[in-house]
Coordinates of C-alpha atoms in Angstrom, one line a residue:
M6 CA 172.4 118.0 128.9
K7 CA 170.1 120.0 126.3
N8 CA 169.7 116.7 124.1
L9 CA 169.1 115.0 127.3
S10 CA 166.2 117.2 128.1
R11 CA 164.9 117.1 124.8
N12 CA 164.9 113.3 124.9
R13 CA 163.0 113.3 128.1
V14 CA 160.5 115.9 126.8
W15 CA 159.9 113.9 123.6
K16 CA 159.6 110.5 125.5
K17 CA 157.0 112.3 127.8
K18 CA 155.0 113.7 124.7
R19 CA 155.1 110.2 123.2
F20 CA 153.6 108.8 126.5
Y21 CA 150.8 111.2 126.5
N22 CA 150.1 110.7 122.8
T23 CA 150.1 107.0 123.2
T24 CA 147.9 107.4 126.1
S25 CA 145.4 109.7 124.6
L26 CA 145.1 107.3 121.4
L27 CA 144.5 104.4 123.6
S28 CA 141.9 106.4 125.6
I29 CA 140.3 107.5 122.3
S30 CA 140.4 103.8 120.9
L31 CA 138.8 102.6 124.3
L32 CA 136.1 105.2 124.1
I33 CA 135.2 104.3 120.6
F34 CA 135.1 100.6 121.4
I35 CA 132.9 101.2 124.3
F36 CA 130.5 103.5 122.1
I37 CA 130.3 100.7 119.2
F38 CA 129.7 98.2 122.1
I39 CA 126.9 100.2 123.7
F40 CA 125.4 101.0 120.2
V41 CA 125.3 97.4 119.1
S42 CA 123.8 96.2 122.3
Y43 CA 121.3 98.9 122.2
T44 CA 120.3 98.3 118.5
S45 CA 119.8 94.7 119.1
H46 CA 117.0 95.5 121.3
I47 CA 115.4 97.7 118.9
P48 CA 112.5 96.3 116.8
N49 CA 113.8 95.9 113.0
S50 CA 110.9 98.1 112.3
L51 CA 112.7 101.2 113.8
L52 CA 116.0 100.4 112.2
P53 CA 116.5 101.6 108.7
I54 CA 115.0 99.5 105.9
S55 CA 117.5 99.0 102.8
R56 CA 115.7 100.8 100.0
T57 CA 117.6 98.5 97.5
S58 CA 115.7 95.5 98.8
Q59 CA 112.5 97.4 98.8
C60 CA 112.7 98.9 95.5
T61 CA 114.0 95.8 93.8
P62 CA 112.3 92.7 95.2
Q63 CA 114.9 89.7 94.7
N64 CA 112.0 87.5 93.7
L65 CA 110.6 90.0 91.1
P66 CA 113.5 91.6 89.2
G67 CA 112.4 94.4 86.7
Q68 CA 108.9 94.5 87.9
R69 CA 107.1 97.6 88.4
F70 CA 103.9 97.9 90.3
L71 CA 100.8 99.8 90.7
W72 CA 98.8 100.0 94.0
Y73 CA 95.7 102.2 94.9
A74 CA 93.3 102.6 97.7
P75 CA 89.7 101.1 97.3
H76 CA 87.0 102.2 99.5
S77 CA 83.2 102.1 100.3
G78 CA 81.0 99.3 99.4
F79 CA 81.6 96.2 97.3
S80 CA 80.1 97.3 94.0
N81 CA 82.4 100.7 94.2
Q82 CA 85.3 98.5 94.8
V83 CA 84.8 96.4 92.1
A84 CA 84.5 99.7 89.8
E85 CA 87.8 100.9 91.0
F86 CA 89.5 97.6 90.5
K87 CA 88.3 97.9 86.8
N88 CA 89.7 101.1 86.6
A89 CA 93.0 100.0 88.2
I90 CA 93.2 97.1 85.5
L91 CA 93.1 99.6 82.9
M92 CA 95.6 101.8 84.5
A93 CA 98.0 99.2 84.9
A94 CA 97.6 97.9 81.5
I95 CA 98.1 101.4 79.8
L96 CA 101.3 102.0 82.0
N97 CA 102.5 98.6 81.8
R98 CA 102.7 97.9 85.6
T99 CA 102.0 94.9 87.6
L100 CA 98.6 95.7 89.4
V101 CA 98.4 95.0 93.1
V102 CA 95.2 93.0 93.7
P103 CA 93.9 94.3 96.9
P104 CA 91.5 92.5 99.3
I105 CA 87.8 93.2 99.6
L106 CA 87.5 96.0 102.4
D107 CA 84.6 95.9 104.9
H108 CA 81.4 97.9 103.7
H109 CA 82.5 101.5 104.2
A110 CA 85.4 100.9 106.5
V111 CA 87.1 103.4 104.4
A112 CA 85.1 106.4 103.0
L113 CA 86.4 108.8 100.1
G114 CA 84.0 111.8 100.9
S115 CA 82.2 113.8 98.1
C116 CA 84.0 114.6 94.6
P117 CA 81.1 117.0 93.6
K118 CA 81.5 118.9 96.7
F119 CA 85.4 118.9 96.5
R120 CA 85.4 117.3 100.0
V121 CA 87.4 114.1 99.9
L122 CA 90.4 112.5 101.9
G123 CA 93.7 113.2 100.2
P124 CA 95.6 110.6 98.5
G125 CA 98.2 110.1 101.0
E126 CA 95.4 109.9 103.7
I127 CA 93.3 107.3 102.1
R128 CA 96.0 105.3 101.0
L129 CA 97.2 105.2 104.8
S130 CA 93.5 104.4 105.9
V131 CA 93.3 101.5 103.4
W132 CA 96.8 100.1 104.3
N133 CA 95.9 100.0 108.1
H134 CA 92.4 98.4 107.4
V135 CA 94.2 95.3 105.3
I136 CA 96.6 94.8 108.2
E137 CA 93.4 94.5 110.5
L138 CA 91.7 92.2 107.9
L139 CA 95.0 89.9 108.0
R140 CA 95.2 89.9 111.9
S141 CA 91.6 89.1 112.1
R142 CA 91.9 86.4 109.6
R143 CA 89.2 88.0 107.5
Y144 CA 91.1 88.7 104.4
V145 CA 89.4 87.8 101.4
S146 CA 91.1 88.8 97.9
M147 CA 89.4 90.4 95.1
A148 CA 90.6 87.5 93.1
D149 CA 88.9 85.2 95.4
I150 CA 85.6 86.8 94.4
I151 CA 86.1 88.0 90.9
D152 CA 87.3 85.7 88.3
L153 CA 90.4 87.1 86.6
S154 CA 91.4 84.1 84.7
S155 CA 90.4 85.3 81.4
L156 CA 92.6 88.3 81.8
V157 CA 95.7 86.7 83.5
S158 CA 95.7 83.7 81.5
I159 CA 96.5 85.6 78.1
S160 CA 98.7 88.2 79.7
V161 CA 96.5 90.9 79.3
I162 CA 97.5 92.1 82.6
Q163 CA 100.1 91.0 85.3
A164 CA 99.1 90.8 88.8
I165 CA 100.4 90.1 92.3
D166 CA 98.4 89.4 95.4
F167 CA 98.7 92.1 98.1
R168 CA 100.0 89.4 100.6
D169 CA 102.9 88.6 98.2
F170 CA 103.5 92.2 97.9
I171 CA 103.6 93.1 101.4
S172 CA 106.0 90.5 102.1
L173 CA 108.3 91.2 99.3
W174 CA 108.3 95.1 99.6
C175 CA 108.2 95.4 103.3
G176 CA 110.9 93.0 103.7
V177 CA 109.0 91.1 106.4
N178 CA 109.5 87.4 106.5
V179 CA 106.0 86.1 107.9
D180 CA 103.4 83.8 106.5
F181 CA 100.2 86.1 106.3
D182 CA 98.0 83.2 105.9
C183 CA 98.9 82.2 109.5
F184 CA 99.0 85.7 111.0
N185 CA 96.4 86.6 113.6
E186 CA 95.8 88.5 116.7
S187 CA 97.2 85.8 119.0
N188 CA 100.7 85.6 117.3
D189 CA 101.4 88.9 116.0
K190 CA 104.3 91.0 117.6
S191 CA 104.8 94.5 118.1
S192 CA 107.9 94.7 115.9
L193 CA 106.0 93.2 113.0
L194 CA 103.4 95.6 113.4
D195 CA 106.0 98.4 113.8
S196 CA 107.7 97.3 110.4
L197 CA 104.2 97.2 108.4
K198 CA 103.2 100.5 109.9
Q199 CA 106.7 102.1 108.8
C200 CA 106.2 100.6 105.4
G201 CA 102.7 101.3 104.9
S202 CA 103.4 105.2 105.7
R203 CA 106.3 105.0 103.1
L204 CA 104.0 103.5 100.2
S205 CA 101.4 105.9 101.3
G206 CA 103.5 108.7 100.2
L207 CA 103.5 110.5 103.7
A208 CA 107.5 111.0 103.6
G209 CA 107.4 112.0 99.9
N210 CA 108.5 110.5 96.9
V211 CA 111.6 108.5 96.6
D212 CA 113.6 108.6 93.4
K213 CA 113.3 105.4 91.2
C214 CA 111.2 103.7 94.1
I215 CA 108.2 105.3 94.9
Y216 CA 106.0 107.8 93.2
A217 CA 102.9 108.5 95.3
L218 CA 100.2 110.6 93.4
D219 CA 98.9 113.7 95.0
E220 CA 96.3 114.3 92.3
D221 CA 92.6 113.5 92.8
C222 CA 89.1 114.3 91.7
R223 CA 89.5 117.8 93.0
T224 CA 92.3 118.7 90.5
T225 CA 92.3 116.0 87.6
V226 CA 90.5 113.9 85.3
W227 CA 92.3 111.3 83.9
T228 CA 92.1 110.7 79.8
Y229 CA 93.8 108.8 77.4
Q230 CA 94.5 109.6 73.7
Q231 CA 91.9 112.1 73.6
N232 CA 94.3 115.0 72.6
D233 CA 93.2 117.0 75.6
D234 CA 96.3 117.0 77.9
G235 CA 96.1 120.0 80.0
V236 CA 92.9 121.4 78.9
L237 CA 90.3 122.7 81.6
D238 CA 87.5 120.0 82.4
S239 CA 83.9 121.2 81.8
F240 CA 83.2 120.7 85.6
Q241 CA 84.7 123.2 88.0
P242 CA 83.7 124.2 91.5
D243 CA 81.0 127.2 91.1
E244 CA 81.7 130.5 92.7
Q245 CA 79.3 130.0 95.5
L246 CA 81.3 126.6 96.6
K247 CA 84.5 128.6 96.3
K248 CA 83.6 131.3 98.6
K249 CA 81.8 129.1 101.1
K250 CA 84.4 126.5 101.2
K251 CA 87.3 128.8 100.5
I252 CA 88.8 126.5 97.8
S253 CA 90.7 127.3 94.6
Y254 CA 90.7 124.0 92.9
I255 CA 91.0 124.0 89.0
R256 CA 90.1 120.9 87.4
K257 CA 92.5 119.9 84.5
R258 CA 92.2 116.9 82.0
R259 CA 95.5 115.0 82.0
D260 CA 96.7 112.1 79.7
V261 CA 97.7 109.3 81.9
Y262 CA 100.2 107.9 79.7
K263 CA 101.8 111.4 78.7
T264 CA 102.0 112.4 82.5
L265 CA 103.0 108.9 84.2
G266 CA 104.3 107.0 81.2
P267 CA 107.8 107.0 79.4
G268 CA 109.8 110.1 80.0
S269 CA 107.9 111.0 83.2
K270 CA 109.4 111.1 86.8
A271 CA 106.6 108.6 87.7
E272 CA 107.8 106.0 85.0
S273 CA 111.0 105.2 86.6
A274 CA 109.6 104.5 90.0
T275 CA 109.2 100.9 91.0
V276 CA 105.7 101.6 92.8
L277 CA 103.1 103.9 91.5
A278 CA 100.7 104.7 94.1
F279 CA 97.2 106.0 93.2
G280 CA 94.7 107.1 95.7
S281 CA 91.0 106.4 95.1
L282 CA 90.2 105.4 91.4
F283 CA 86.4 105.7 91.8
T284 CA 84.7 107.9 89.0
A285 CA 81.1 108.3 87.9
P286 CA 79.5 110.7 85.4
Y287 CA 78.7 114.0 86.7
K288 CA 77.4 117.3 84.9
G289 CA 78.6 116.2 81.4
S290 CA 81.8 115.2 82.6
E291 CA 83.6 112.5 84.7
L292 CA 84.6 112.8 88.4
Y293 CA 88.2 111.2 87.8
I294 CA 88.6 108.9 85.0
D295 CA 87.3 109.4 81.3
I296 CA 88.6 106.7 79.4
D297 CA 85.7 104.5 77.7
E298 CA 87.7 104.3 74.3
A299 CA 91.5 104.1 72.9
P300 CA 91.4 105.3 69.3
R301 CA 95.0 104.3 68.6
D302 CA 95.4 101.5 71.1
Q303 CA 93.6 98.3 69.9
R304 CA 95.1 96.4 73.0
I305 CA 93.6 98.9 75.5
S306 CA 90.3 99.1 73.4
S307 CA 89.9 95.3 73.5
L308 CA 90.5 95.5 77.4
I309 CA 88.1 98.3 78.0
Q310 CA 85.3 95.9 76.4
K311 CA 86.7 92.8 78.4
I312 CA 86.6 94.7 81.7
E313 CA 82.9 95.9 81.3
F314 CA 81.7 92.8 82.7
L315 CA 84.1 90.9 85.4
P316 CA 82.3 87.7 86.4
F317 CA 82.1 86.1 89.8
V318 CA 84.3 82.9 90.2
P319 CA 82.7 79.6 89.1
L320 CA 82.2 78.7 92.7
I321 CA 79.7 81.6 93.2
T322 CA 78.1 81.3 89.7
S323 CA 77.3 77.4 90.4
A324 CA 76.0 78.3 93.8
A325 CA 73.5 80.9 92.4
K326 CA 72.5 78.5 89.5
E327 CA 72.0 75.7 92.1
Y328 CA 69.4 78.0 94.4
A329 CA 67.8 79.3 91.3
F330 CA 67.3 76.0 89.5
E331 CA 66.9 73.4 92.1
T332 CA 65.1 75.5 94.9
I333 CA 63.2 78.0 93.0
K334 CA 62.9 75.8 90.1
G335 CA 60.5 77.9 87.8
P336 CA 60.5 81.3 86.2
F337 CA 60.9 84.1 89.0
L338 CA 61.2 87.7 89.6
C339 CA 64.1 89.3 91.5
A340 CA 63.6 92.4 93.6
Q341 CA 66.7 94.1 95.0
L342 CA 65.6 96.5 97.8
R343 CA 68.1 98.9 99.2
L344 CA 66.3 100.4 102.3
L345 CA 68.5 101.0 105.2
D346 CA 71.9 102.6 103.7
G347 CA 72.3 106.4 103.1
Q348 CA 70.0 108.2 100.9
F349 CA 67.8 105.0 100.3
K350 CA 66.2 104.9 103.9
N351 CA 64.3 108.1 102.8
H352 CA 62.9 106.6 99.4
W353 CA 60.9 103.4 100.6
K354 CA 57.7 104.7 98.7
T355 CA 59.5 105.0 95.4
T356 CA 61.3 101.7 95.8
F357 CA 58.2 99.8 96.9
L358 CA 56.1 101.4 94.2
A359 CA 58.3 100.1 91.3
L360 CA 57.9 96.6 92.6
K361 CA 54.1 96.9 93.2
N362 CA 53.6 97.9 89.5
K363 CA 55.8 94.9 88.4
V364 CA 54.0 92.5 90.5
D365 CA 50.4 94.0 89.6
S366 CA 51.5 93.4 85.9
L367 CA 52.5 89.7 86.6
K368 CA 49.2 88.9 88.5
K369 CA 47.5 89.1 85.1
G370 CA 49.7 85.7 84.3
P371 CA 50.0 82.3 85.9
L372 CA 50.0 82.4 89.8
P373 CA 51.5 82.1 92.3
I374 CA 54.5 84.3 91.4
S375 CA 57.8 83.4 92.5
I376 CA 59.9 86.3 93.9
F377 CA 63.4 86.3 95.0
V378 CA 63.9 89.1 97.5
M379 CA 67.5 90.3 98.3
T380 CA 67.3 93.3 100.7
D381 CA 69.0 94.9 103.5
L382 CA 65.8 95.1 105.6
P383 CA 65.8 92.2 108.2
E384 CA 62.6 90.2 107.8
A385 CA 61.9 90.9 111.5
D386 CA 61.5 94.5 110.3
W387 CA 59.0 93.9 107.5
H388 CA 55.9 94.6 109.7
G389 CA 53.9 97.4 107.8
S390 CA 56.0 97.2 104.7
Y391 CA 54.9 96.2 101.2
L392 CA 57.2 93.1 102.0
E393 CA 54.8 92.2 104.7
D394 CA 51.9 92.4 102.2
L395 CA 53.7 90.1 99.8
A396 CA 54.6 87.6 102.5
R397 CA 50.7 87.4 103.6
D398 CA 49.5 87.1 99.9
S399 CA 50.5 83.4 99.5
D400 CA 47.9 82.7 97.1
S401 CA 49.5 85.1 94.5
V402 CA 53.1 85.2 95.6
K403 CA 55.8 82.8 96.8
L404 CA 58.8 84.6 98.3
Y405 CA 62.1 83.4 98.4
V406 CA 65.2 84.7 100.6
L407 CA 68.7 83.4 101.1
R408 CA 70.3 83.8 104.4
E409 CA 73.7 84.2 105.5
K410 CA 73.6 80.8 107.6
D411 CA 71.9 78.8 104.9
E412 CA 73.8 75.6 104.1
L413 CA 74.4 76.6 100.5
V414 CA 76.1 79.9 101.5
I415 CA 78.2 78.2 104.2
R416 CA 79.2 75.3 101.9
T417 CA 80.2 77.9 99.1
A418 CA 82.2 80.0 101.5
K419 CA 84.3 76.9 102.7
K420 CA 85.0 75.8 99.3
L421 CA 86.1 79.5 98.4
I422 CA 88.5 79.4 101.3
E423 CA 90.0 76.0 100.1
S424 CA 90.5 77.3 96.3
G425 CA 92.6 80.3 97.1
H426 CA 92.3 82.1 94.0
G427 CA 94.0 85.1 95.2
M428 CA 97.3 83.2 95.9
R429 CA 97.2 81.8 92.4
L430 CA 98.1 84.8 90.6
G431 CA 101.3 83.3 89.4
L432 CA 104.1 85.7 90.1
V433 CA 105.4 84.6 93.3
P434 CA 106.1 80.7 93.3
E435 CA 106.0 80.4 97.2
S436 CA 102.2 81.4 96.8
V437 CA 101.0 77.7 96.2
D438 CA 103.3 76.4 98.9
R439 CA 101.9 78.6 101.3
M440 CA 98.2 77.5 100.5
S441 CA 99.2 73.8 101.6
R442 CA 100.8 75.0 104.7
M443 CA 97.9 77.0 105.6
K444 CA 95.5 74.0 105.4
Q445 CA 98.0 72.0 107.7
Q446 CA 99.0 74.5 110.1
C447 CA 97.1 77.5 110.4
P448 CA 94.2 78.3 112.4
P449 CA 90.9 78.4 110.6
Q450 CA 90.2 81.2 108.7
I451 CA 86.6 83.1 109.4
L452 CA 84.4 82.1 106.6
P453 CA 83.9 85.3 104.3
D454 CA 80.8 87.1 104.0
I455 CA 79.5 85.9 100.4
L456 CA 75.8 86.3 100.6
L457 CA 75.7 89.5 98.4
Y458 CA 77.5 87.9 95.5
I459 CA 75.4 84.6 95.5
E460 CA 72.2 86.9 95.7
E461 CA 73.5 89.1 92.6
T462 CA 74.0 86.1 90.5
V463 CA 70.5 84.6 91.4
C464 CA 68.9 88.0 90.4
S465 CA 70.9 87.6 87.1
C466 CA 69.1 84.4 86.5
A467 CA 65.6 86.0 87.1
S468 CA 63.5 85.1 83.9
L469 CA 60.6 87.1 84.8
G470 CA 62.3 90.4 85.2
F471 CA 64.4 92.4 87.6
V472 CA 63.1 95.2 89.7
G473 CA 66.3 97.1 91.4
T474 CA 66.3 100.2 93.6
A475 CA 66.9 103.3 91.7
G476 CA 70.6 104.9 92.2
S477 CA 71.9 101.6 93.7
T478 CA 75.4 100.4 92.3
I479 CA 74.2 97.1 93.4
A480 CA 71.3 97.3 90.9
E481 CA 73.5 98.5 88.4
G482 CA 75.9 95.5 88.7
I483 CA 73.0 93.1 88.4
E484 CA 71.8 95.0 85.3
V485 CA 75.3 94.4 83.7
M486 CA 75.1 90.7 84.5
R487 CA 71.7 90.3 83.0
K488 CA 73.0 92.1 79.8
F489 CA 75.8 89.7 79.5
N490 CA 73.5 86.5 80.2
T491 CA 75.2 84.9 83.0
C492 CA 72.4 82.5 83.1
P493 CA 72.4 81.1 79.5
S494 CA 70.0 78.0 80.9
H495 CA 67.1 80.0 81.4
S496 CA 66.1 82.8 78.8
Q497 CA 65.1 86.1 80.4
T498 CA 62.3 88.6 79.5
A499 CA 62.5 92.1 79.4
L500 CA 61.4 94.2 82.0

């Protein structure tokens, strides 16, 4: 009887155990079914993205990238681009070539006042603006405007177009050349937003994947081979500024190769992310980058000389020469007058006085004097200014002005879109195929605003001299072009 009772109890326990096991299995199955069903409706951007696929793009194994956050106007963006080329070469990284941002779409702030956007903030601002340029079909690569052939062809640097970098790094399968506001999807935008946040370093660094720099002009001056790593920079916030702004920044000079090169934490990361790369001389020092020589590195020394002047692509140069030699034809003076932006709107008198003095001296020679005018002041607002006086003095002066809707400008812009220099950087084979698909299937791209680039080149051809606005980076760029004689067909006289 005891054995019979034991058998009944054992069978009862086994029944309960079997039932419990079946119940647990059923619950697990139901949970998995619900999870799979739910996640199938979640945008891919909200699901974890494989760090392996991001950190080692399949098409570019072993590549290590450098990207940064350009900002402000075109001239500042070109200056930052030169610094990016230099940094990428020193650190042996592939440069992510950015687009040209809208004028002042992203602003840094003031380094001298120690009031700037943090590196993470400015990287994210630039990322969001780039996506907006893609959506509105206004994306123009820096390589579409600046001729990089002399650097890329001889492997001075390696470069990748920002669009190709996004596709590979973010793991999104989309043709950005056809990407626009009418066909974008929230899931894609979510993916790009998540990827931009990660690349901006807002979630911190990821070992062997992303190294996002926190250093900026408030704390660091980058140098190279100057034997001053860790030394205090000569420019520091004064005591009054420290008390007024309650800041405690200390600016140190850091050797970029020692800090971010072999043996550093940054060196092993696939992507090295800078913030702004803008610099300028200030109080006997540089605001952020002080590399104008490399005493023990002939390759970098040669590169520093090469990037002093980066020419426009031949299409722009040819258009400018066509205007100078076939429309203006004879010798002419160029006047670059920046009158409306920032500090310049308060210095009309000084700006016009420099031009007047030059014109008066030229009036002693053959008349009329041909003057090419590039200015941000619309012709309708010339009333009461020295420009109106010149326009009325038709016996002594003949003015020439290029306009955005002129046939030459529109024709050149169309050719630039067709050429697609930015997609010919060579690292991603699919880029050329995308160009042919773009011409056949994609909606037309909005014509880029290239007036400024043609105007600058026309000014470089001015054989009677050049009068620029004091303090304008545009004027400084034209002076460099004239120094390198971008118009060899016409000899230029000194100012």
